[in-house]
Coordinates of C-alpha atoms in Angstrom, one line a residue:
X217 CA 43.9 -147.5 -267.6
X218 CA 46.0 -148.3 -264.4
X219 CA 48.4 -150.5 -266.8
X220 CA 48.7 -147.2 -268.9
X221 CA 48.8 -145.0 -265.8
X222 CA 51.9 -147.2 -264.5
X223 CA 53.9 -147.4 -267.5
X224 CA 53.9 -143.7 -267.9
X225 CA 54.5 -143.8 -264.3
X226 CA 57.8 -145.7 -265.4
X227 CA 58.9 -143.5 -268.0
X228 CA 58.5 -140.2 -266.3
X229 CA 59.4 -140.8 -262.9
X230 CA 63.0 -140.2 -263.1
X231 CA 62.7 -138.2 -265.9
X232 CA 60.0 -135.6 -264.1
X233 CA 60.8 -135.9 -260.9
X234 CA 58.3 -137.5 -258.0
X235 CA 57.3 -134.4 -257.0
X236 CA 55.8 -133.0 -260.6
X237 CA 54.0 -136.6 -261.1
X238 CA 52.2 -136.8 -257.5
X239 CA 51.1 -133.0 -258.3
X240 CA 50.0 -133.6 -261.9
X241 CA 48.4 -137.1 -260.5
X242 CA 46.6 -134.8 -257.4
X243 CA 45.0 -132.2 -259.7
X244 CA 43.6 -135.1 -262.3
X245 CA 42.4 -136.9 -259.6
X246 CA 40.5 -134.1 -257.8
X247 CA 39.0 -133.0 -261.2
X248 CA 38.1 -136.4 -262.0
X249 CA 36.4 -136.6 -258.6
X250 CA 35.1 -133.7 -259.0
X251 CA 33.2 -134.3 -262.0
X252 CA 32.2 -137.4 -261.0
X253 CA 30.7 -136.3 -257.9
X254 CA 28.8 -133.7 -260.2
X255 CA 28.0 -136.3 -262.5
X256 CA 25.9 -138.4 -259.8
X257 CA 24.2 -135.7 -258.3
X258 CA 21.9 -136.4 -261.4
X259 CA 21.1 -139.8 -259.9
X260 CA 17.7 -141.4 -259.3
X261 CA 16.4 -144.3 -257.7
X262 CA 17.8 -145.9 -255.0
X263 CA 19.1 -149.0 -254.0
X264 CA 19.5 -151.4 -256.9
X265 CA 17.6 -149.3 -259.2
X266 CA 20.0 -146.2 -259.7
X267 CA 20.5 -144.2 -262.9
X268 CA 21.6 -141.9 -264.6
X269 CA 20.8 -139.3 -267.4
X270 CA 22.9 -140.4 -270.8
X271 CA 25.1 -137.6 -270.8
X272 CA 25.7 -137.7 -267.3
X273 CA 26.5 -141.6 -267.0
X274 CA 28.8 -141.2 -270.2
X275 CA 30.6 -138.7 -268.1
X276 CA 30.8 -140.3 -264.6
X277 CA 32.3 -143.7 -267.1
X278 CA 34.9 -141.1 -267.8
X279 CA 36.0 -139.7 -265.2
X280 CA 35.9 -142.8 -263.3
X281 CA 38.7 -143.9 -265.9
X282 CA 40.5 -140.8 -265.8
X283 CA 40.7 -141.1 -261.9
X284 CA 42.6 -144.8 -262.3
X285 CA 44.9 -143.4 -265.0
X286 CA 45.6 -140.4 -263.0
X287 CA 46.4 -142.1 -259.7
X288 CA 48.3 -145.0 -261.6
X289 CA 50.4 -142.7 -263.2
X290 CA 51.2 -140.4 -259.8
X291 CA 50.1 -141.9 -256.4
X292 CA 49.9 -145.5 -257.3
X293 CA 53.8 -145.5 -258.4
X294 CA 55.3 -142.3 -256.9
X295 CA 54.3 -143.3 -253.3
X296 CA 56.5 -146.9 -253.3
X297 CA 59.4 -145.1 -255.0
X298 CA 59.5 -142.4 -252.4
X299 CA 59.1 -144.6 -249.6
X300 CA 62.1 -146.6 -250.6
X301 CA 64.5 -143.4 -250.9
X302 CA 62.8 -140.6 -248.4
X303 CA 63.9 -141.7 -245.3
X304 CA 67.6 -142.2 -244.0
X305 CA 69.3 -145.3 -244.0
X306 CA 69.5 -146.0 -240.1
X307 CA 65.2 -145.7 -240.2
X308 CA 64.5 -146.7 -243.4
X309 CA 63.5 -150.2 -243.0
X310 CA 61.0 -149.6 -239.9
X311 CA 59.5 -146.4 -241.3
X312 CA 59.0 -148.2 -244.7
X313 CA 57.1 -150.6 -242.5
X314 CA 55.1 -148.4 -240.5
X315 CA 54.0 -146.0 -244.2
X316 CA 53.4 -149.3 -245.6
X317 CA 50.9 -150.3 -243.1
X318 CA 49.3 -146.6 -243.0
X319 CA 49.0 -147.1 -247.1
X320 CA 47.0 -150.4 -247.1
X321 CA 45.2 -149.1 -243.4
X322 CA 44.2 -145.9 -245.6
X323 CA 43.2 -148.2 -248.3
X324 CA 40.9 -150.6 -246.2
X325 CA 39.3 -147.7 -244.4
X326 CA 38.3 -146.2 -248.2
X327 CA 37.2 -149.7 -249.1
X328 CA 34.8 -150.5 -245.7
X329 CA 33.2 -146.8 -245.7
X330 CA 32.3 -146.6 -249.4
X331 CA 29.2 -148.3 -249.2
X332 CA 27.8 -146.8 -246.2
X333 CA 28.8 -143.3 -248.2
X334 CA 27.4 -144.4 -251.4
X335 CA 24.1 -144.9 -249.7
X336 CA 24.3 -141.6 -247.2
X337 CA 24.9 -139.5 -250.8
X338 CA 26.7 -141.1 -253.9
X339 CA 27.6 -137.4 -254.9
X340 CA 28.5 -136.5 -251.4
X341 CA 30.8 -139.4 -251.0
X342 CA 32.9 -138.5 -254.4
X343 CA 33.2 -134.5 -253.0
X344 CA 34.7 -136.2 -249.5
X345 CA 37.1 -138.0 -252.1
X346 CA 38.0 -135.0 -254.2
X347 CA 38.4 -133.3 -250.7
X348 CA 41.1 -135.2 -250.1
X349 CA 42.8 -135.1 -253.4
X350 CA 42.9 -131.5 -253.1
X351 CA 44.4 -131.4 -249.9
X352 CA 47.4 -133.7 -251.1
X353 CA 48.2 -130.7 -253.7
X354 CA 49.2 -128.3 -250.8
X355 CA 50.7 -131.6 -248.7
X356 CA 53.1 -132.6 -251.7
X357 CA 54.4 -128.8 -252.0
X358 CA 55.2 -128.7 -248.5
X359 CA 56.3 -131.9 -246.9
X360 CA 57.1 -134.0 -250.1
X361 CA 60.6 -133.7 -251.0
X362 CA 62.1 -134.3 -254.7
X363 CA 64.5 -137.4 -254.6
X364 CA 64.9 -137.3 -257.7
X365 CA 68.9 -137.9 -258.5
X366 CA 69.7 -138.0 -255.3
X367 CA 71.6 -140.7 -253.3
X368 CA 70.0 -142.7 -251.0
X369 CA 73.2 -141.4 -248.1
X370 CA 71.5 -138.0 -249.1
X371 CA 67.9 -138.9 -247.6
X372 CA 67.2 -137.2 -244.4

């Protein structure tokens, strides 16, 4: 899924825009969130013993998949190809650096409070996540600007 998500990525980025692909990418993800989070509110067990009801499990395999393919084909491209052509040319080498680091800091914190989520609320933890997907709608049709055939003298 994320090697499909990227190659569409590829063939649509310059053809769409950034902006359409990080919105179209933000709306699958918070559905796919979304359903998954209603998926594992069906959950029993705890622990190492955790299932799920057939149709439910089916579905949370689903949209777990549907999440990778939608953030390959928006966030997981779009974000490095902004970042290289957003900011002017006198900044853009340190501000690439600091975004960078906030991307993989953003990343580690997701990775190091899953667990502890998972096992407060598996459900709970996947509506925090589709929280957040929904807020980057209204963030990307604000503050993220289209670059899309612009020149990089143009940025800023």
């Amino acid at each position: 899924m994320n090697i499909i998500g990227t190659v569409i990525a590829m063939i649509f980025v310059d053809r769409l825009g950034r902006k359409p692909l990080a919105l179209i990418g933000s709306v699958g993800m918070a559905l796919s969130l979304g359903t998954a989070a209603w998926a594992f509110s069906f959950k029993t067990g705890t622990g190492d013993d955790i299932s799920l009801p057939h149709a439910q499990g089916i579905t949370a395999l689903v949209a777990a998949n549907l999440f990778v393919l939608f953030f390959a084909l928006s966030w997981g491209v779009v974000v490095w190809v902004l970042l290289g052509e957003m900011f002017p040319g006198r900044i853009r080498a340190a501000a690439l650096g600091v975004a960078a680091a906030a991307q993989w800091i953003a990343n580690w914190v997701i990775t190091v409070t899953f667990p502890s989520l998972s096992d407060w609320n598996l459900s709970g933890a996947y509506m925090i996540y589709t929280f957040f997907a929904l807020l980057s709608i209204p963030f990307i049709l604000k503050w993220v600007p289209e670059t899309k055939g612009k020149a990089l003298e143009e940025m800023g």
